[in-house]
Coordinates of N, CA and C in Angstrom, one line a residue:
Chain A
G1 N -21.1 -9.0 -42.1 CA -21.3 -10.0 -42.9 C -22.5 -11.0 -42.2
Q2 N -22.7 -12.3 -42.6 CA -23.9 -13.0 -41.9 C -23.0 -14.4 -41.9
N3 N -23.5 -15.1 -41.1 CA -23.2 -16.5 -40.9 C -24.4 -17.3 -40.2
I4 N -24.8 -18.3 -40.9 CA -25.9 -19.1 -40.1 C -25.7 -20.7 -40.0
D5 N -25.7 -21.2 -39.0 CA -25.1 -22.5 -38.7 C -26.4 -23.4 -38.3
Q6 N -26.5 -24.6 -39.0 CA -27.5 -25.8 -38.7 C -26.8 -27.0 -38.6
P7 N -27.2 -27.9 -38.0 CA -26.7 -29.3 -38.1 C -26.8 -29.8 -39.4
T8 N -26.2 -30.5 -40.1 CA -26.1 -31.2 -41.6 C -27.2 -32.1 -41.7
E9 N -27.4 -33.0 -40.7 CA -28.3 -34.3 -40.7 C -28.8 -34.5 -39.4
M10 N -30.0 -35.0 -39.2 CA -30.7 -35.5 -38.1 C -31.5 -36.7 -38.4
T11 N -31.6 -37.7 -37.4 CA -32.5 -38.7 -37.6 C -33.5 -39.0 -36.5
A12 N -34.8 -39.1 -36.7 CA -35.6 -39.3 -35.5 C -36.5 -40.4 -36.1
T13 N -37.5 -40.7 -34.8 CA -38.4 -42.0 -35.3 C -39.8 -41.4 -35.3
E14 N -40.4 -42.1 -36.3 CA -41.9 -41.7 -36.4 C -42.6 -41.8 -35.1
G15 N -43.5 -40.6 -34.8 CA -44.0 -40.2 -33.7 C -43.3 -39.4 -32.6
A16 N -42.2 -39.3 -32.9 CA -41.3 -38.8 -31.9 C -41.4 -37.1 -32.1
I17 N -40.6 -36.2 -31.2 CA -40.1 -35.0 -31.5 C -38.7 -34.8 -31.7
V18 N -38.7 -33.8 -32.5 CA -37.3 -33.3 -32.9 C -37.1 -31.9 -33.0
Q19 N -36.1 -31.5 -32.5 CA -35.7 -29.9 -32.5 C -34.5 -29.7 -33.3
I20 N -34.7 -28.8 -34.2 CA -33.6 -28.6 -35.3 C -33.2 -27.1 -35.0
N21 N -31.9 -26.8 -34.6 CA -31.3 -25.7 -34.1 C -30.8 -25.0 -35.2
C22 N -30.8 -23.8 -35.1 CA -30.0 -22.7 -36.0 C -29.5 -21.6 -35.1
T23 N -28.2 -21.2 -35.4 CA -27.6 -20.1 -34.8 C -27.2 -19.0 -36.0
Y24 N -27.3 -17.9 -35.6 CA -26.7 -16.8 -36.7 C -26.1 -15.7 -36.1
Q25 N -25.3 -15.0 -37.1 CA -24.6 -13.9 -36.6 C -24.9 -12.8 -37.7
T26 N -25.4 -11.7 -37.6 CA -25.9 -10.8 -38.6 C -26.0 -9.4 -37.9
S27 N -26.1 -8.5 -38.9 CA -26.4 -7.0 -38.8 C -27.7 -6.7 -39.3
G28 N -28.3 -5.9 -38.7 CA -29.6 -5.5 -39.3 C -30.6 -6.6 -39.5
F29 N -30.9 -7.3 -38.4 CA -31.6 -8.5 -38.3 C -33.2 -8.0 -38.4
N30 N -34.1 -8.7 -39.3 CA -35.2 -8.3 -39.6 C -36.2 -9.4 -39.7
G31 N -35.8 -10.5 -38.9 CA -36.7 -11.7 -38.7 C -36.0 -12.8 -39.2
L32 N -36.7 -14.0 -38.8 CA -36.1 -15.5 -39.2 C -37.3 -16.4 -39.7
F33 N -37.0 -16.8 -40.7 CA -37.8 -18.0 -41.3 C -37.2 -19.2 -41.3
W34 N -38.3 -20.1 -41.4 CA -37.9 -21.7 -41.5 C -38.8 -22.0 -42.8
Y35 N -38.1 -22.9 -43.6 CA -38.6 -23.4 -44.8 C -38.3 -24.8 -44.9
Q36 N -39.3 -25.5 -45.5 CA -39.1 -27.1 -45.7 C -38.8 -27.1 -47.0
Q37 N -38.0 -28.1 -47.4 CA -37.6 -28.4 -48.7 C -37.5 -30.0 -49.0
H38 N -38.5 -30.7 -49.8 CA -38.3 -32.0 -49.9 C -37.3 -32.1 -51.4
A39 N -36.6 -33.2 -51.5 CA -35.4 -33.3 -52.4 C -35.9 -33.0 -53.9
G40 N -35.4 -32.1 -54.6 CA -35.8 -31.7 -55.9 C -36.9 -30.8 -56.2
E41 N -37.4 -30.4 -54.9 CA -38.8 -29.5 -55.0 C -38.3 -28.2 -54.4
A42 N -39.2 -27.2 -54.5 CA -39.2 -25.9 -54.1 C -39.2 -25.8 -52.7
P43 N -38.5 -24.9 -51.9 CA -38.7 -24.7 -50.5 C -40.1 -24.0 -50.3
T44 N -40.7 -24.6 -49.1 CA -42.3 -24.0 -48.8 C -42.1 -23.3 -47.4
F45 N -42.7 -22.4 -47.1 CA -42.7 -21.5 -45.9 C -43.3 -22.2 -44.9
L46 N -42.5 -22.3 -43.5 CA -43.1 -23.0 -42.4 C -43.5 -22.0 -41.3
S47 N -42.4 -21.1 -41.2 CA -42.6 -20.1 -40.1 C -41.7 -18.7 -40.1
Y48 N -42.3 -17.8 -39.4 CA -41.5 -16.7 -39.3 C -41.4 -15.8 -38.0
N49 N -40.5 -15.7 -37.5 CA -40.2 -15.1 -36.1 C -39.4 -13.8 -36.1
V50 N -40.0 -12.8 -35.7 CA -39.2 -11.5 -35.4 C -39.0 -11.0 -34.1
L51 N -40.2 -11.3 -33.2 CA -39.9 -11.2 -31.8 C -39.4 -12.5 -31.0
D52 N -38.8 -12.1 -29.7 CA -38.4 -13.5 -29.1 C -39.7 -14.2 -28.5
G53 N -39.3 -15.7 -28.7 CA -40.5 -16.3 -28.0 C -40.8 -17.5 -28.9
L54 N -41.9 -18.3 -28.6 CA -42.3 -19.5 -29.3 C -43.7 -19.1 -30.2
E55 N -43.5 -19.5 -31.3 CA -44.7 -19.6 -32.3 C -45.0 -20.9 -32.7
E56 N -46.3 -21.1 -32.4 CA -46.8 -22.6 -32.5 C -47.8 -22.4 -33.7
K57 N -47.7 -23.7 -34.6 CA -48.6 -23.8 -35.7 C -48.7 -25.3 -36.0
G58 N -49.7 -25.7 -35.4 CA -50.0 -27.2 -35.5 C -48.9 -28.1 -34.9
R59 N -48.4 -29.0 -35.7 CA -47.3 -29.8 -35.2 C -46.0 -29.2 -35.2
F60 N -45.8 -28.0 -35.8 CA -44.6 -27.1 -35.9 C -44.5 -26.1 -35.0
S61 N -43.5 -25.8 -34.4 CA -43.3 -24.6 -33.5 C -41.9 -24.1 -33.8
S62 N -41.8 -22.7 -33.8 CA -40.6 -22.1 -33.9 C -40.3 -21.0 -32.8
F63 N -38.8 -21.0 -32.4 CA -38.5 -20.2 -31.4 C -37.4 -19.3 -31.6
L64 N -37.3 -18.2 -31.1 CA -36.4 -17.2 -31.4 C -35.9 -16.5 -30.1
S65 N -34.5 -16.3 -30.1 CA -34.0 -15.7 -29.0 C -32.9 -14.5 -29.8
R66 N -33.4 -13.2 -30.1 CA -32.5 -12.4 -30.7 C -31.1 -12.0 -30.1
S67 N -31.3 -11.9 -28.6 CA -29.8 -11.8 -27.8 C -29.0 -12.9 -28.1
K68 N -29.3 -14.0 -28.3 CA -28.6 -15.2 -28.4 C -28.3 -15.4 -29.8
G69 N -28.9 -14.9 -30.7 CA -28.7 -15.4 -32.3 C -29.0 -16.7 -32.2
Y70 N -30.3 -17.1 -31.9 CA -30.6 -18.5 -31.9 C -32.1 -18.7 -32.1
S71 N -32.4 -19.6 -32.9 CA -33.7 -20.2 -33.1 C -33.7 -21.7 -33.1
Y72 N -35.0 -22.3 -33.0 CA -35.1 -23.8 -33.2 C -36.6 -24.0 -33.7
L73 N -36.5 -25.1 -34.6 CA -37.8 -25.6 -35.2 C -38.1 -26.9 -34.5
L74 N -39.3 -27.1 -34.1 CA -39.7 -28.1 -33.1 C -40.8 -28.9 -33.9
L75 N -40.6 -30.3 -34.3 CA -41.5 -30.9 -34.9 C -42.1 -32.0 -34.2
K76 N -43.3 -32.0 -33.9 CA -44.0 -33.1 -33.1 C -44.7 -34.1 -33.8
E77 N -44.9 -35.2 -33.0 CA -45.6 -36.3 -33.7 C -45.1 -36.5 -35.2
L78 N -43.8 -36.8 -35.4 CA -43.2 -37.0 -36.4 C -43.8 -37.9 -37.5
Q79 N -44.0 -37.5 -38.9 CA -44.5 -38.5 -39.8 C -43.5 -38.8 -40.9
M80 N -43.5 -39.8 -41.4 CA -42.6 -40.1 -42.5 C -42.3 -38.9 -43.6
K81 N -43.6 -38.5 -43.9 CA -43.5 -37.2 -44.9 C -42.8 -36.2 -44.5
D82 N -42.3 -35.9 -43.2 CA -41.6 -34.9 -42.7 C -40.0 -35.0 -43.0
S83 N -39.8 -36.3 -43.6 CA -38.3 -36.3 -44.0 C -38.2 -35.4 -45.3
A84 N -37.3 -34.4 -44.9 CA -37.0 -33.4 -45.9 C -35.8 -32.4 -45.4
S85 N -35.5 -31.5 -46.1 CA -34.4 -30.5 -45.5 C -35.3 -29.4 -44.8
Y86 N -34.6 -28.9 -43.7 CA -35.2 -27.6 -43.2 C -34.3 -26.5 -43.1
L87 N -34.7 -25.5 -43.7 CA -33.8 -24.3 -44.1 C -34.0 -23.0 -43.1
C88 N -33.2 -22.7 -42.4 CA -33.1 -21.4 -41.7 C -32.8 -20.4 -42.4
A89 N -33.5 -19.2 -42.4 CA -33.2 -18.0 -43.1 C -33.2 -16.7 -42.4
V90 N -32.4 -15.9 -42.7 CA -32.6 -14.7 -41.8 C -32.6 -13.4 -42.8
A91 N -33.6 -12.6 -42.7 CA -33.9 -11.7 -43.4 C -33.1 -10.3 -42.7
H92 N -32.7 -9.4 -43.6 CA -31.9 -8.2 -43.2 C -32.7 -7.0 -43.6
T93 N -32.5 -5.9 -42.8 CA -33.0 -4.7 -43.1 C -32.2 -4.1 -44.0
G94 N -30.9 -4.1 -43.9 CA -30.0 -3.4 -44.9 C -29.9 -4.3 -45.9
G95 N -30.0 -3.8 -47.2 CA -29.9 -4.6 -48.5 C -31.1 -5.5 -48.7
F96 N -31.9 -5.6 -47.9 CA -33.2 -6.4 -48.1 C -32.9 -7.9 -48.5
K97 N -31.7 -8.5 -48.2 CA -31.4 -9.8 -48.4 C -32.2 -10.8 -47.5
T98 N -32.6 -12.0 -48.1 CA -32.7 -13.0 -47.1 C -31.7 -14.0 -47.4
I99 N -31.1 -14.4 -46.4 CA -29.8 -15.3 -46.5 C -30.2 -16.7 -45.9
F100 N -30.0 -17.9 -46.6 CA -30.4 -19.1 -46.2 C -29.2 -19.8 -45.7
G101 N -29.5 -20.6 -44.6 CA -28.4 -21.7 -44.1 C -28.3 -22.8 -45.1
A102 N -27.4 -23.7 -44.8 CA -27.3 -24.9 -45.7 C -28.3 -25.8 -45.5
G103 N -29.0 -25.7 -44.2 CA -30.2 -26.6 -44.2 C -29.8 -27.9 -43.5
T104 N -30.8 -28.5 -42.6 CA -30.6 -29.8 -41.9 C -31.5 -30.7 -42.6
R105 N -31.0 -31.9 -43.1 CA -31.7 -32.8 -43.7 C -32.1 -34.0 -42.5
L106 N -33.4 -34.1 -42.3 CA -34.1 -34.7 -41.4 C -34.6 -36.1 -42.1
F107 N -34.2 -37.2 -41.4 CA -34.6 -38.6 -41.9 C -35.5 -39.1 -40.7
V108 N -36.9 -39.4 -41.1 CA -37.7 -40.0 -40.1 C -37.9 -41.4 -40.4
K109 N -37.4 -42.4 -39.4 CA -37.6 -43.7 -39.6 C -38.6 -44.4 -38.9
A110 N -39.1 -45.5 -39.4 CA -40.3 -46.2 -38.8 C -40.0 -46.8 -37.5
Chain B
D1 N -49.3 -25.6 -55.4 CA -48.8 -24.7 -56.5 C -48.6 -23.2 -55.9
S2 N -47.6 -22.7 -55.9 CA -47.1 -21.4 -55.1 C -47.6 -20.1 -55.9
G3 N -47.9 -20.5 -57.1 CA -48.3 -19.3 -58.0 C -47.2 -18.7 -58.9
V4 N -46.0 -19.1 -58.4 CA -44.9 -18.6 -59.1 C -44.6 -19.6 -60.3
T5 N -44.3 -19.2 -61.4 CA -44.0 -20.0 -62.5 C -42.5 -19.7 -63.2
Q6 N -41.9 -20.8 -63.6 CA -40.5 -20.7 -64.1 C -40.5 -21.5 -65.2
T7 N -39.8 -20.9 -66.3 CA -39.7 -21.6 -67.6 C -38.1 -21.5 -68.0
P8 N -37.6 -22.7 -68.6 CA -38.0 -23.8 -68.7 C -37.8 -24.8 -67.4
K9 N -38.5 -25.8 -67.5 CA -38.4 -26.8 -66.4 C -36.9 -27.4 -66.1
H10 N -36.7 -27.8 -67.7 CA -35.3 -28.3 -67.7 C -34.4 -27.7 -68.8
L11 N -33.0 -27.6 -68.7 CA -32.3 -26.9 -69.7 C -31.0 -27.8 -69.7
I12 N -30.7 -28.2 -71.0 CA -29.3 -29.0 -71.2 C -28.6 -27.9 -72.1
T13 N -27.4 -27.7 -71.8 CA -26.7 -27.0 -72.8 C -25.1 -27.2 -72.7
A14 N -24.3 -26.6 -73.5 CA -22.9 -26.9 -73.6 C -22.0 -25.6 -72.9
T15 N -20.8 -26.2 -72.4 CA -20.0 -25.1 -71.9 C -19.8 -23.8 -72.9
G16 N -19.8 -22.7 -72.4 CA -19.4 -21.4 -73.3 C -20.7 -20.9 -74.0
Q17 N -22.0 -21.6 -73.7 CA -23.1 -21.0 -74.1 C -23.9 -20.1 -73.2
R18 N -24.8 -19.4 -73.7 CA -25.7 -18.4 -72.9 C -27.1 -19.0 -72.8
V19 N -27.7 -18.9 -71.7 CA -29.1 -19.2 -71.4 C -29.8 -18.2 -70.7
T20 N -31.0 -18.2 -70.8 CA -32.1 -17.1 -70.2 C -33.0 -18.0 -69.4
L21 N -33.2 -17.8 -68.2 CA -34.3 -18.4 -67.3 C -35.4 -17.2 -67.1
R22 N -36.7 -17.9 -67.1 CA -37.7 -16.9 -67.0 C -38.6 -17.0 -65.6
C23 N -39.1 -16.2 -65.0 CA -39.8 -16.4 -63.9 C -40.9 -15.2 -64.0
S24 N -42.3 -15.8 -63.5 CA -43.3 -14.8 -63.3 C -43.8 -15.0 -62.0
P25 N -43.9 -13.8 -61.1 CA -44.3 -14.0 -59.8 C -45.8 -14.1 -59.6
R26 N -46.0 -14.4 -58.4 CA -47.4 -14.4 -58.0 C -48.0 -13.2 -58.3
S27 N -49.5 -13.2 -58.7 CA -50.1 -11.9 -58.9 C -50.0 -11.1 -57.7
G28 N -49.7 -9.8 -57.9 CA -49.6 -8.8 -56.9 C -48.2 -8.7 -56.2
D29 N -47.4 -9.7 -56.2 CA -46.0 -9.5 -55.7 C -45.0 -8.8 -56.5
L30 N -44.5 -7.8 -55.7 CA -43.6 -7.0 -56.4 C -42.1 -7.3 -56.3
S31 N -41.8 -8.1 -55.4 CA -40.3 -8.6 -55.3 C -40.2 -10.0 -55.9
V32 N -39.1 -10.0 -56.5 CA -38.5 -11.3 -57.1 C -37.2 -11.7 -56.7
Y33 N -36.9 -12.8 -56.4 CA -35.6 -13.3 -55.8 C -35.2 -14.4 -56.7
W34 N -33.8 -14.5 -57.0 CA -33.1 -15.5 -57.7 C -32.3 -16.3 -56.8
Y35 N -32.2 -17.6 -56.8 CA -31.4 -18.4 -56.0 C -30.8 -19.5 -56.8
Q36 N -29.4 -19.9 -56.6 CA -28.9 -21.1 -57.1 C -28.7 -22.1 -56.1
Q37 N -29.1 -23.4 -56.4 CA -28.8 -24.5 -55.5 C -28.1 -25.7 -56.3
S38 N -26.9 -25.7 -55.8 CA -26.0 -26.9 -56.5 C -26.5 -28.3 -55.9
L39 N -26.0 -29.3 -56.3 CA -26.2 -30.6 -55.7 C -25.9 -30.7 -54.2
D40 N -26.9 -31.0 -53.3 CA -26.6 -31.0 -51.9 C -26.0 -29.9 -51.2
Q41 N -26.4 -28.7 -51.9 CA -26.0 -27.5 -51.4 C -27.3 -26.6 -50.8
G42 N -26.9 -25.6 -50.1 CA -27.9 -24.7 -49.7 C -28.3 -23.7 -50.7
L43 N -29.5 -22.9 -50.4 CA -29.8 -22.1 -51.4 C -28.8 -20.9 -51.2
Q44 N -28.3 -20.5 -52.4 CA -27.4 -19.3 -52.6 C -28.1 -18.2 -53.3
F45 N -28.1 -17.2 -52.3 CA -29.0 -15.9 -52.9 C -28.2 -15.3 -53.9
L46 N -28.7 -15.0 -55.3 CA -28.1 -14.4 -56.2 C -28.4 -12.9 -56.3
I47 N -29.7 -12.5 -56.5 CA -30.1 -11.3 -56.5 C -31.5 -11.0 -56.3
Q48 N -32.0 -9.7 -56.1 CA -33.5 -9.3 -55.8 C -33.7 -8.1 -56.6
Y49 N -35.0 -8.1 -57.1 CA -35.5 -7.0 -57.5 C -36.7 -6.7 -57.0
Y50 N -37.0 -5.3 -57.0 CA -38.4 -4.9 -56.4 C -39.0 -3.9 -57.2
N51 N -40.0 -4.3 -57.8 CA -41.1 -3.3 -58.6 C -40.0 -2.7 -59.8
G52 N -39.3 -3.6 -60.3 CA -38.5 -3.2 -61.5 C -37.0 -2.9 -61.2
E53 N -36.7 -2.6 -60.0 CA -35.3 -2.0 -59.6 C -34.6 -3.0 -58.7
E54 N -33.2 -3.2 -59.0 CA -32.4 -3.9 -58.3 C -32.3 -3.6 -56.8
R55 N -32.6 -4.5 -55.9 CA -32.6 -4.1 -54.5 C -31.3 -4.6 -53.7
A56 N -31.1 -6.0 -54.0 CA -29.9 -6.5 -53.3 C -29.2 -7.6 -54.2
K57 N -28.0 -7.8 -53.7 CA -27.2 -8.6 -54.6 C -26.5 -9.4 -53.7
G58 N -26.3 -10.9 -54.2 CA -25.6 -11.9 -53.4 C -24.3 -12.1 -54.1
N59 N -24.0 -13.3 -54.0 CA -22.5 -13.6 -54.7 C -22.9 -14.1 -56.1
I60 N -23.5 -13.1 -56.8 CA -23.8 -13.3 -58.2 C -22.4 -13.1 -59.1
L61 N -22.2 -14.2 -60.1 CA -21.0 -14.0 -60.8 C -21.3 -12.8 -61.8
E62 N -20.3 -12.3 -62.2 CA -20.4 -11.2 -63.4 C -20.7 -11.8 -64.7
R63 N -20.7 -13.0 -64.8 CA -21.3 -13.8 -66.1 C -22.8 -13.8 -66.1
F64 N -23.3 -13.5 -64.9 CA -24.8 -13.8 -64.7 C -25.3 -12.2 -64.6
S65 N -26.5 -12.2 -65.1 CA -27.3 -10.6 -65.0 C -28.9 -11.0 -64.9
A66 N -29.5 -10.3 -64.5 CA -30.9 -10.4 -64.4 C -31.6 -9.1 -64.5
Q67 N -33.0 -9.0 -64.9 CA -33.6 -8.1 -64.7 C -35.2 -8.3 -64.6
Q68 N -36.0 -7.1 -64.2 CA -37.5 -7.4 -63.8 C -38.1 -6.4 -64.7
F69 N -39.1 -6.8 -65.5 CA -39.5 -5.9 -66.4 C -40.9 -5.3 -66.0
P70 N -41.3 -4.2 -66.6 CA -42.5 -3.6 -66.3 C -43.7 -4.4 -65.8
D71 N -43.9 -5.6 -66.4 CA -45.1 -6.6 -66.0 C -44.6 -7.4 -64.9
L72 N -43.4 -7.1 -64.3 CA -42.9 -7.8 -63.2 C -42.2 -9.2 -63.2
H73 N -42.3 -9.7 -64.6 CA -41.6 -10.9 -64.8 C -40.1 -10.6 -64.8
S74 N -39.3 -11.7 -64.3 CA -38.0 -11.5 -64.4 C -37.3 -12.5 -65.4
E75 N -36.0 -12.3 -65.7 CA -35.1 -12.9 -66.3 C -33.9 -13.2 -65.7
L76 N -33.2 -14.2 -65.7 CA -32.0 -14.4 -65.2 C -31.0 -15.1 -66.4
N77 N -30.0 -14.1 -66.8 CA -29.2 -14.5 -68.0 C -27.8 -15.2 -67.6
L78 N -27.5 -16.3 -68.0 CA -26.4 -16.9 -67.6 C -25.6 -16.9 -68.9
S79 N -24.2 -16.5 -68.9 CA -23.5 -16.6 -70.1 C -22.1 -17.3 -69.8
S80 N -21.6 -17.4 -70.9 CA -20.0 -18.3 -70.8 C -20.1 -19.3 -69.8
L81 N -21.1 -20.2 -70.0 CA -21.5 -21.3 -69.1 C -20.2 -22.1 -68.8
E82 N -20.2 -22.7 -67.4 CA -18.9 -23.5 -67.1 C -19.8 -24.8 -66.4
L83 N -19.1 -25.8 -66.5 CA -19.8 -27.2 -65.8 C -20.2 -26.8 -64.5
G84 N -19.6 -26.1 -63.7 CA -19.9 -25.8 -62.3 C -21.2 -25.0 -62.2
D85 N -21.8 -24.4 -63.3 CA -22.9 -23.7 -63.3 C -24.3 -24.5 -63.3
S86 N -23.8 -25.9 -63.3 CA -25.2 -26.9 -63.3 C -25.7 -26.8 -61.9
A87 N -27.0 -26.6 -61.8 CA -27.7 -26.4 -60.6 C -29.1 -26.2 -60.9
L88 N -29.9 -26.2 -59.7 CA -31.3 -25.8 -59.9 C -31.3 -24.4 -59.5
Y89 N -32.0 -23.6 -60.2 CA -32.1 -22.3 -60.1 C -33.6 -22.0 -59.8
F90 N -33.8 -21.4 -58.5 CA -35.0 -20.9 -58.0 C -35.4 -19.6 -58.2
C91 N -36.6 -19.1 -58.5 CA -37.1 -17.8 -58.5 C -38.1 -17.7 -57.3
A92 N -38.1 -16.8 -56.5 CA -39.1 -16.6 -55.5 C -39.9 -15.1 -55.6
S93 N -41.0 -15.0 -55.1 CA -41.6 -13.6 -55.1 C -42.2 -13.6 -53.7
S94 N -42.5 -12.3 -53.4 CA -43.1 -11.8 -52.1 C -43.7 -10.5 -52.6
P95 N -44.6 -10.1 -51.5 CA -45.4 -8.9 -51.8 C -44.7 -7.7 -51.8
G96 N -43.5 -7.6 -50.8 CA -42.8 -6.3 -50.6 C -41.3 -6.7 -50.5
L97 N -40.8 -6.2 -49.6 CA -39.3 -6.3 -49.3 C -39.1 -7.3 -48.3
A98 N -37.8 -7.8 -48.1 CA -37.8 -8.8 -47.1 C -38.1 -8.4 -45.7
G99 N -38.5 -9.6 -45.1 CA -38.9 -9.1 -43.5 C -40.4 -9.2 -43.4
G100 N -41.0 -9.5 -42.3 CA -42.3 -9.3 -42.1 C -42.9 -10.7 -42.6
S101 N -43.8 -11.3 -41.8 CA -44.3 -12.6 -42.3 C -45.1 -12.5 -43.4
Y102 N -45.7 -11.2 -43.9 CA -46.3 -10.9 -45.0 C -45.4 -11.3 -46.3
N103 N -44.1 -11.0 -45.9 CA -43.2 -11.1 -46.8 C -42.5 -12.6 -46.9
E104 N -43.2 -13.4 -46.6 CA -42.6 -14.9 -46.9 C -42.4 -14.9 -48.4
Q105 N -41.3 -15.8 -48.7 CA -41.1 -15.9 -50.3 C -42.0 -17.2 -50.7
F106 N -42.5 -17.2 -51.8 CA -43.0 -18.2 -52.5 C -42.2 -18.5 -53.6
F107 N -41.8 -19.8 -53.5 CA -40.9 -20.3 -54.5 C -41.5 -21.0 -55.8
G108 N -40.9 -20.8 -56.9 CA -41.2 -21.5 -58.1 C -40.8 -22.9 -57.9
P109 N -41.2 -23.7 -59.2 CA -40.7 -25.0 -59.2 C -39.2 -25.3 -59.6
G110 N -38.5 -24.2 -59.9 CA -37.2 -24.1 -60.3 C -37.0 -24.5 -61.7
T111 N -35.7 -24.2 -62.3 CA -35.3 -24.7 -63.5 C -34.0 -25.4 -63.3
R112 N -33.8 -26.6 -63.7 CA -32.7 -27.3 -63.7 C -31.8 -27.1 -64.9
L113 N -30.7 -26.6 -64.6 CA -29.8 -26.4 -65.6 C -28.7 -27.3 -65.6
T114 N -28.4 -28.1 -66.8 CA -27.1 -29.0 -67.0 C -26.3 -28.5 -67.9
V115 N -25.2 -28.4 -67.6 CA -24.0 -27.8 -68.7 C -23.1 -29.0 -68.9
L116 N -23.1 -29.2 -70.0 CA -22.3 -30.6 -70.5 C -20.8 -30.2 -71.2

């Protein structure tokens, strides 16, 4: 089976840094995705990690530790438009599924 | 614009009815995924097709079925609708199978289904 855990909600201040954690238990791991979803809109791709380490892409970075079943998404220089849900998703080799976590709703305040 | 289209955008129907949701993937993408997202819930994986064949199944109800046609568009059929089926239904596409950064999923705008 698979299990993906993320905090339900987080609040941070404009200009600050926030880290959103994701832990997972799964078999046949084939990578971890982070998506951003604004309310009522479609999710959009942010990052993909399959090897351990940090991937940096502008203000967003994503980290993966396969041995610990752990990932985080780091958002720097927060902007009000970053208020959204952030979805952690695990891709599987067997069955070719991608399973999404429940998402973390981030509120950015002025 | 992700390049994935879904129709209709909104659908209002009554309990017991049957509806069909349609998805056209991005040009060149062979995989199509269907997800259900109820209010304040995460994305629930329903089913995946790759080049016309079913490849993976999630917690899809027996009342729901899907198919992918030779032109790669897909349809999700929901029958004997219940109030609890009210949700946003997303279709996504990717070039191949799950995994690999080139297989990020591109999501359509969704179909909002309301069952009264």
